[in-house]
Coordinates of N, CA and C in Angstrom, one line a residue:
X74 N 9.9 8.7 -4.2 CA 9.6 7.6 -5.2 C 9.8 8.1 -6.7
X75 N 10.6 7.6 -7.3 CA 10.9 8.2 -8.7 C 10.1 7.3 -9.8
X76 N 9.8 6.1 -9.4 CA 9.3 5.2 -10.5 C 8.0 4.9 -10.2
X77 N 7.1 5.5 -11.0 CA 5.6 5.5 -10.8 C 5.0 4.0 -11.4
X78 N 6.0 3.5 -12.2 CA 5.5 2.3 -13.0 C 6.0 1.1 -12.1
X79 N 5.3 1.1 -10.9 CA 5.6 0.0 -9.9 C 4.5 -0.3 -9.2
X80 N 4.5 -1.2 -8.2 CA 3.3 -1.5 -7.4 C 2.9 -0.3 -6.6
X81 N 4.0 0.4 -5.9 CA 3.6 1.6 -5.1 C 3.1 2.6 -5.9
X82 N 3.8 2.8 -7.1 CA 3.3 3.8 -8.0 C 1.9 3.6 -8.5
X83 N 1.5 2.6 -8.6 CA 0.0 2.0 -8.9 C -1.0 2.7 -8.0
X84 N -0.6 2.5 -6.7 CA -1.5 2.9 -5.6 C -1.5 4.6 -5.7
X85 N -0.4 5.1 -5.9 CA -0.3 6.6 -6.0 C -1.1 7.1 -7.2
X86 N -1.1 6.5 -8.2 CA -1.6 6.9 -9.6 C -3.3 6.6 -9.7
X87 N -3.6 5.5 -8.9 CA -4.9 5.1 -9.1 C -5.7 5.3 -7.9
X88 N -5.0 5.4 -6.8 CA -5.7 5.5 -5.5 C -6.5 4.4 -5.1
X89 N -6.1 3.1 -5.4 CA -7.0 2.1 -5.4 C -5.8 1.1 -4.6
X90 N -6.2 0.0 -4.0 CA -5.6 -1.0 -3.2 C -4.8 -1.8 -4.4
X91 N -3.6 -2.1 -4.0 CA -2.8 -3.0 -4.9 C -2.3 -4.3 -4.1
X92 N -2.5 -5.4 -4.5 CA -2.2 -6.7 -4.0 C -1.4 -7.6 -4.9
X93 N -0.2 -8.0 -4.5 CA 0.6 -8.8 -5.3 C 1.3 -9.9 -4.5
X94 N 1.3 -11.2 -4.8 CA 2.1 -12.2 -4.2 C 2.9 -12.9 -5.2
X95 N 3.9 -13.6 -4.5 CA 4.9 -14.4 -5.2 C 5.6 -13.5 -6.1
X96 N 5.9 -13.8 -7.4 CA 7.0 -13.1 -8.1 C 6.6 -11.8 -8.4
X97 N 5.2 -11.6 -8.4 CA 4.7 -10.1 -8.7 C 5.2 -9.2 -7.6
X98 N 5.1 -9.7 -6.4 CA 5.4 -8.9 -5.1 C 7.0 -8.6 -5.2
X99 N 7.9 -9.4 -5.6 CA 9.3 -9.2 -5.8 C 9.5 -8.0 -6.5
X100 N 8.7 -7.5 -7.4 CA 9.0 -6.2 -8.0 C 9.0 -5.0 -7.0
X101 N 8.4 -5.0 -5.9 CA 8.4 -4.0 -4.9 C 10.1 -3.8 -4.5
X102 N 10.7 -4.9 -4.2 CA 12.1 -4.9 -3.7 C 13.2 -4.2 -4.6
X103 N 12.8 -3.9 -5.9 CA 13.8 -3.4 -6.7 C 14.1 -2.0 -6.3
X104 N 13.3 -1.2 -5.5 CA 13.6 0.2 -5.1 C 14.1 0.1 -3.6
X105 N 14.4 -1.1 -2.9 CA 14.8 -1.1 -1.7 C 16.3 -1.1 -1.6
X106 N 16.9 -0.5 -0.4 CA 18.2 -0.7 -0.3 C 18.8 -2.1 -0.1
X107 N 20.0 -2.3 -0.5 CA 20.7 -3.7 -0.2 C 20.5 -4.0 1.3
X108 N 20.3 -5.5 1.5 CA 20.2 -6.0 2.7 C 18.8 -6.2 3.3
X109 N 17.8 -5.8 2.5 CA 16.5 -5.8 3.1 C 16.0 -7.2 2.7
X110 N 15.0 -7.7 3.5 CA 14.4 -8.9 3.2 C 13.6 -9.1 1.8
X111 N 13.7 -10.1 1.2 CA 12.8 -10.4 -0.1 C 11.5 -10.1 0.3
X112 N 10.8 -9.5 -0.7 CA 9.4 -9.3 -0.6 C 8.5 -10.4 -1.4
X113 N 7.7 -11.2 -0.4 CA 7.1 -12.4 -1.1 C 5.8 -12.1 -1.3
X114 N 5.1 -11.1 -0.6 CA 3.7 -10.7 -0.8 C 3.5 -9.3 -0.3
X115 N 2.6 -8.5 -0.9 CA 2.6 -7.2 -0.7 C 1.0 -6.7 -0.9
X116 N 0.7 -5.7 0.0 CA -0.7 -5.0 0.0 C -0.3 -3.7 0.3
X117 N -0.8 -2.8 -0.4 CA -0.8 -1.3 -0.3 C -2.0 -0.8 -0.4
X118 N -2.5 0.2 0.4 CA -3.8 0.7 0.7 C -3.7 2.2 0.6
X119 N -4.5 3.0 -0.2 CA -4.2 4.5 -0.2 C -5.0 5.2 0.8
X120 N -4.3 6.2 1.5 CA -5.0 6.9 2.5 C -5.5 8.2 1.8
X121 N -6.7 8.2 1.5 CA -7.4 9.3 0.8 C -8.7 9.7 1.3
X122 N -8.9 11.1 1.2 CA -10.1 11.7 1.9 C -10.5 12.6 0.5
X123 N -11.8 12.3 0.2 CA -12.5 13.1 -0.8 C -11.8 13.2 -2.1
X124 N -11.1 12.1 -2.5 CA -10.4 12.0 -3.7 C -9.0 12.4 -3.6
X125 N -8.5 13.2 -2.5 CA -7.3 13.5 -2.4 C -6.4 12.5 -1.7
X126 N -5.1 12.2 -2.2 CA -4.4 11.1 -1.7 C -3.2 11.8 -0.7
X127 N -3.3 11.2 0.6 CA -2.4 11.8 1.7 C -1.3 10.8 1.9
X128 N -1.4 9.6 1.7 CA -0.3 8.6 1.9 C -0.6 7.2 1.4
X129 N 0.2 6.4 1.9 CA -0.1 4.7 1.5 C 0.3 4.0 2.8
X130 N -0.4 2.9 3.1 CA -0.1 2.0 4.1 C 0.2 0.7 3.3
X131 N 1.5 0.3 3.6 CA 1.9 -1.1 3.0 C 2.3 -2.1 3.9
X132 N 1.8 -3.2 3.6 CA 2.2 -4.4 4.3 C 2.9 -5.5 3.5
X133 N 3.8 -6.3 4.1 CA 4.5 -7.1 3.1 C 4.9 -8.4 3.9
X134 N 5.0 -9.5 3.1 CA 5.6 -10.8 3.5 C 4.6 -11.6 4.6
X135 N 3.4 -11.4 4.3 CA 2.3 -12.4 4.9 C 2.6 -13.8 4.3
X136 N 2.9 -14.8 5.2 CA 3.3 -16.0 4.6 C 2.1 -16.6 3.6
X137 N 0.9 -16.5 3.9 CA 0.0 -16.9 3.1 C -0.5 -15.9 1.9
X138 N 0.1 -14.9 1.8 CA -0.1 -13.9 0.9 C -1.2 -12.9 1.2
X139 N -1.7 -12.2 0.3 CA -2.9 -11.2 0.6 C -3.9 -11.5 -0.4
X140 N -5.2 -11.3 -0.1 CA -6.3 -11.5 -0.9 C -7.1 -10.2 -0.8
X141 N -8.1 -10.0 -1.9 CA -8.9 -8.8 -1.8 C -9.6 -8.5 -0.5
X142 N -9.8 -9.7 0.2 CA -10.6 -9.6 1.5 C -9.8 -8.8 2.4
X143 N -8.5 -8.7 2.4 CA -7.7 -7.9 3.3 C -8.0 -6.3 3.1
X144 N -8.1 -5.9 1.9 CA -8.3 -4.6 1.6 C -9.7 -4.3 2.3
X145 N -10.8 -5.0 2.1 CA -12.1 -4.7 2.6 C -12.1 -4.8 4.1
X146 N -11.3 -5.9 4.8 CA -11.2 -5.8 6.2 C -10.4 -4.6 6.8
X147 N -9.6 -4.0 6.2 CA -8.8 -3.0 6.6 C -9.3 -1.7 6.4
X148 N -10.4 -1.6 5.7 CA -11.0 -0.3 5.3 C -11.3 0.6 6.4
X149 N -11.9 0.0 7.6 CA -12.2 0.9 8.8 C -10.8 1.6 9.4
X150 N -9.8 0.8 9.2 CA -8.4 1.3 9.8 C -8.0 2.4 8.8
X151 N -8.0 2.0 7.6 CA -7.5 3.0 6.6 C -8.5 4.4 6.5
X152 N -9.8 4.3 6.8 CA -10.5 5.4 6.8 C -10.1 6.4 8.1
X153 N -9.9 5.7 9.2 CA -9.5 6.5 10.4 C -8.3 6.9 10.2
X154 N -7.3 6.2 9.9 CA -5.8 6.9 9.7 C -6.0 8.0 8.8
X155 N -6.6 7.9 7.7 CA -6.8 9.0 6.6 C -7.4 10.1 7.4
X156 N -8.3 10.0 8.1 CA -9.0 11.2 8.8 C -8.1 11.8 9.8
X157 N -7.2 10.9 10.5 CA -6.1 11.5 11.5 C -5.2 12.3 10.6
X158 N -4.8 11.7 9.4 CA -3.6 12.5 8.9 C -4.3 13.8 8.4
X159 N -5.5 13.9 7.9 CA -6.1 15.1 7.5 C -6.2 16.1 8.6
X160 N -6.6 15.5 9.8 CA -6.7 16.5 11.0 C -5.5 17.0 11.5
X161 N -4.4 16.4 11.3 CA -3.1 16.9 11.7 C -2.5 17.8 10.9
X162 N -3.1 18.1 9.6 CA -2.6 19.1 8.7 C -3.1 20.5 8.9

């Protein structure tokens, strides 16, 4: 990832969830190879432990889009995956 001025870059630099729907989500597609589906909705969650970022989980193209409640609902999954990633290192 070379462009941190992007939705994914925002997750990497802030360590916070990013949600975008509609035209705002389309910005994600700017870095994808040709032939990929259009991005209509986007949710990215940081995989972080004790303030250190280990990765990002991203979801896209939910027909109804994403809302803040999705980030809250997925928090147990993100916490578990983060711990697994750290444990494998």
